[in-house]
Amino acid sequence: MSRDHRVDDPAALQEAVGSFVRAFGLHRPDSTPCGRPLSVSEAHALGELARESETRQVELARRLRLQKSTVSRLVGQMSARGWVERAPAPDDGRGVVLRLTPSGKRAATSLAEARRERFSRLLDAIPAHERAGVLHALDVMVEAWDEEQ
């Protein structure tokens, strides 16, 4: 049965998302879809931290949609790699501010370049007339997930 005939079947959506996860390698804990030897969580954290000169740890947790304790462990791993430094928040003694180290900035830049190259090739492989639909479908999936939560 083709996917078009199963549009109202939750199992079809589950199967399609599972295929997407496997195709992108998101089920592999120690590498990114662009082939870098770090976890997807670390890659996303690097990207978020590279956007600003400093970010509160609680804000990073919100952006990554992860629990505070998970982000704390993640930041610990990144700190052990020499990528992140932590400092007390100047306006709140309990808050933590994160900054990329020079090594972390280099890692973030290298990762961003690899990601850009990988997604450029992927976009080129999608027929031009299908691209808007693919992007729209991904947006709709995220919105539906957010509403369901």
CSV table of C-alpha atoms in Angstrom, one decimal:
chain,number,residue,atom,x,y,z
A,1,MET,CA,0.0,0.0,0.0
A,2,SER,CA,1.5,3.4,-0.9
A,3,ARG,CA,1.8,6.2,1.6
A,4,ASP,CA,-0.8,8.2,-0.2
A,5,HIS,CA,-3.4,5.6,0.7
A,6,ARG,CA,-2.5,5.7,4.3
A,7,VAL,CA,-2.5,9.4,5.0
A,8,ASP,CA,-4.8,9.0,8.1
A,9,ASP,CA,-2.9,6.0,9.5
A,10,PRO,CA,-0.6,7.0,12.5
A,11,ALA,CA,1.5,3.9,11.7
A,12,ALA,CA,2.3,5.4,8.3
A,13,LEU,CA,3.5,8.7,10.0
A,14,GLN,CA,5.5,6.6,12.5
A,15,GLU,CA,7.1,4.6,9.7
A,16,ALA,CA,8.0,7.8,7.7
A,17,VAL,CA,9.5,9.5,10.7
A,18,GLY,CA,11.5,6.4,11.6
A,19,SER,CA,12.8,6.2,8.0
A,20,PHE,CA,13.8,9.9,8.2
A,21,VAL,CA,15.6,9.3,11.6
A,22,ARG,CA,17.5,6.4,10.2
A,23,ALA,CA,18.3,8.1,6.9
A,24,PHE,CA,19.8,11.1,8.7
A,25,GLY,CA,21.7,8.8,11.2
A,26,LEU,CA,19.9,10.4,14.2
A,27,HIS,CA,19.8,7.0,15.9
A,28,ARG,CA,23.6,6.9,16.0
A,29,PRO,CA,24.6,8.5,19.3
A,30,ASP,CA,28.2,9.4,18.4
A,31,SER,CA,28.0,11.2,15.1
A,32,THR,CA,26.1,13.9,13.4
A,33,PRO,CA,24.2,13.6,10.1
A,34,CYS,CA,27.0,15.4,8.4
A,35,GLY,CA,29.5,12.8,9.7
A,36,ARG,CA,31.2,14.7,12.5
A,37,PRO,CA,32.3,12.6,15.5
A,38,LEU,CA,30.1,14.2,18.2
A,39,SER,CA,26.6,13.7,19.4
A,40,VAL,CA,23.7,15.5,17.7
A,41,SER,CA,23.0,17.2,21.1
A,42,GLU,CA,26.5,18.5,21.2
A,43,ALA,CA,26.2,19.7,17.6
A,44,HIS,CA,23.0,21.6,18.3
A,45,ALA,CA,24.5,23.1,21.5
A,46,LEU,CA,27.5,24.3,19.6
A,47,GLY,CA,25.3,25.9,17.0
A,48,GLU,CA,23.2,27.6,19.6
A,49,LEU,CA,26.2,28.8,21.6
A,50,ALA,CA,27.9,30.2,18.5
A,51,ARG,CA,24.9,32.5,17.8
A,52,GLU,CA,25.7,34.8,20.8
A,53,SER,CA,28.8,35.7,22.8
A,54,GLU,CA,27.2,34.2,25.9
A,55,THR,CA,24.1,32.3,26.7
A,56,ARG,CA,22.5,31.3,30.0
A,57,GLN,CA,22.4,27.5,30.5
A,58,VAL,CA,18.7,27.6,31.2
A,59,GLU,CA,18.2,29.4,27.8
A,60,LEU,CA,20.2,26.7,26.1
A,61,ALA,CA,18.0,24.0,27.6
A,62,ARG,CA,14.9,25.9,26.4
A,63,ARG,CA,16.3,26.2,22.8
A,64,LEU,CA,17.4,22.6,22.7
A,65,ARG,CA,14.1,21.4,24.2
A,66,LEU,CA,16.1,19.4,26.8
A,67,GLN,CA,15.8,19.0,30.5
A,68,LYS,CA,18.0,21.2,32.6
A,69,SER,CA,19.8,18.2,34.0
A,70,THR,CA,20.5,16.8,30.5
A,71,VAL,CA,21.9,20.2,29.4
A,72,SER,CA,24.1,20.3,32.6
A,73,ARG,CA,25.6,16.9,31.6
A,74,LEU,CA,26.0,18.0,28.0
A,75,VAL,CA,27.7,21.2,29.0
A,76,GLY,CA,30.0,19.2,31.3
A,77,GLN,CA,31.0,17.0,28.3
A,78,MET,CA,31.6,20.0,26.1
A,79,SER,CA,33.6,21.6,28.9
A,80,ALA,CA,35.7,18.5,29.1
A,81,ARG,CA,36.4,18.8,25.4
A,82,GLY,CA,37.6,22.3,26.0
A,83,TRP,CA,34.7,23.9,24.0
A,84,VAL,CA,32.7,25.7,26.7
A,85,GLU,CA,33.5,27.7,29.8
A,86,ARG,CA,30.9,28.3,32.5
A,87,ALA,CA,30.6,31.4,34.7
A,88,PRO,CA,28.2,32.6,37.3
A,89,ALA,CA,25.5,34.9,35.9
A,90,PRO,CA,26.3,38.4,37.0
A,91,ASP,CA,22.7,39.2,38.0
A,92,ASP,CA,21.9,35.9,39.6
A,93,GLY,CA,24.2,33.8,41.8
A,94,ARG,CA,22.4,30.6,40.9
A,95,GLY,CA,22.4,31.2,37.1
A,96,VAL,CA,25.1,30.0,34.8
A,97,VAL,CA,26.4,31.8,31.7
A,98,LEU,CA,28.1,29.7,28.9
A,99,ARG,CA,30.7,30.9,26.5
A,100,LEU,CA,32.4,29.1,23.7
A,101,THR,CA,36.2,28.9,24.1
A,102,PRO,CA,38.4,29.6,21.1
A,103,SER,CA,38.5,25.8,20.6
A,104,GLY,CA,34.7,25.7,20.8
A,105,LYS,CA,34.4,28.5,18.3
A,106,ARG,CA,36.6,26.6,15.8
A,107,ALA,CA,34.6,23.4,16.4
A,108,ALA,CA,31.3,25.3,15.8
A,109,THR,CA,32.7,26.9,12.6
A,110,SER,CA,33.9,23.5,11.3
A,111,LEU,CA,30.6,21.9,12.1
A,112,ALA,CA,28.6,24.7,10.5
A,113,GLU,CA,30.7,24.3,7.3
A,114,ALA,CA,30.2,20.6,7.2
A,115,ARG,CA,26.4,21.0,7.9
A,116,ARG,CA,26.1,23.7,5.1
A,117,GLU,CA,27.9,21.4,2.6
A,118,ARG,CA,25.8,18.3,3.6
A,119,PHE,CA,22.5,20.2,3.4
A,120,SER,CA,23.5,21.9,0.1
A,121,ARG,CA,24.0,18.5,-1.4
A,122,LEU,CA,20.7,17.3,0.0
A,123,LEU,CA,18.8,20.3,-1.3
A,124,ASP,CA,20.4,19.8,-4.7
A,125,ALA,CA,19.1,16.2,-4.6
A,126,ILE,CA,15.5,17.3,-4.0
A,127,PRO,CA,13.7,18.3,-7.3
A,128,ALA,CA,13.3,22.1,-7.4
A,129,HIS,CA,9.5,21.9,-7.7
A,130,GLU,CA,9.4,19.7,-4.5
A,131,ARG,CA,11.6,21.9,-2.2
A,132,ALA,CA,8.9,24.3,-0.9
A,133,GLY,CA,6.7,21.3,-0.1
A,134,VAL,CA,9.4,19.6,1.8
A,135,LEU,CA,10.2,22.7,3.9
A,136,HIS,CA,6.5,23.3,4.5
A,137,ALA,CA,6.0,19.7,5.6
A,138,LEU,CA,8.9,19.9,8.1
A,139,ASP,CA,7.4,23.2,9.5
A,140,VAL,CA,4.0,21.6,9.8
A,141,MET,CA,5.5,18.6,11.7
A,142,VAL,CA,7.3,20.9,14.2
A,143,GLU,CA,4.1,22.9,14.8
A,144,ALA,CA,2.0,19.8,15.2
A,145,TRP,CA,4.5,18.4,17.7
A,146,ASP,CA,4.6,21.6,19.7
A,147,GLU,CA,0.7,21.7,19.8
A,148,GLU,CA,0.6,18.1,20.9
A,149,GLN,CA,3.0,18.6,23.8
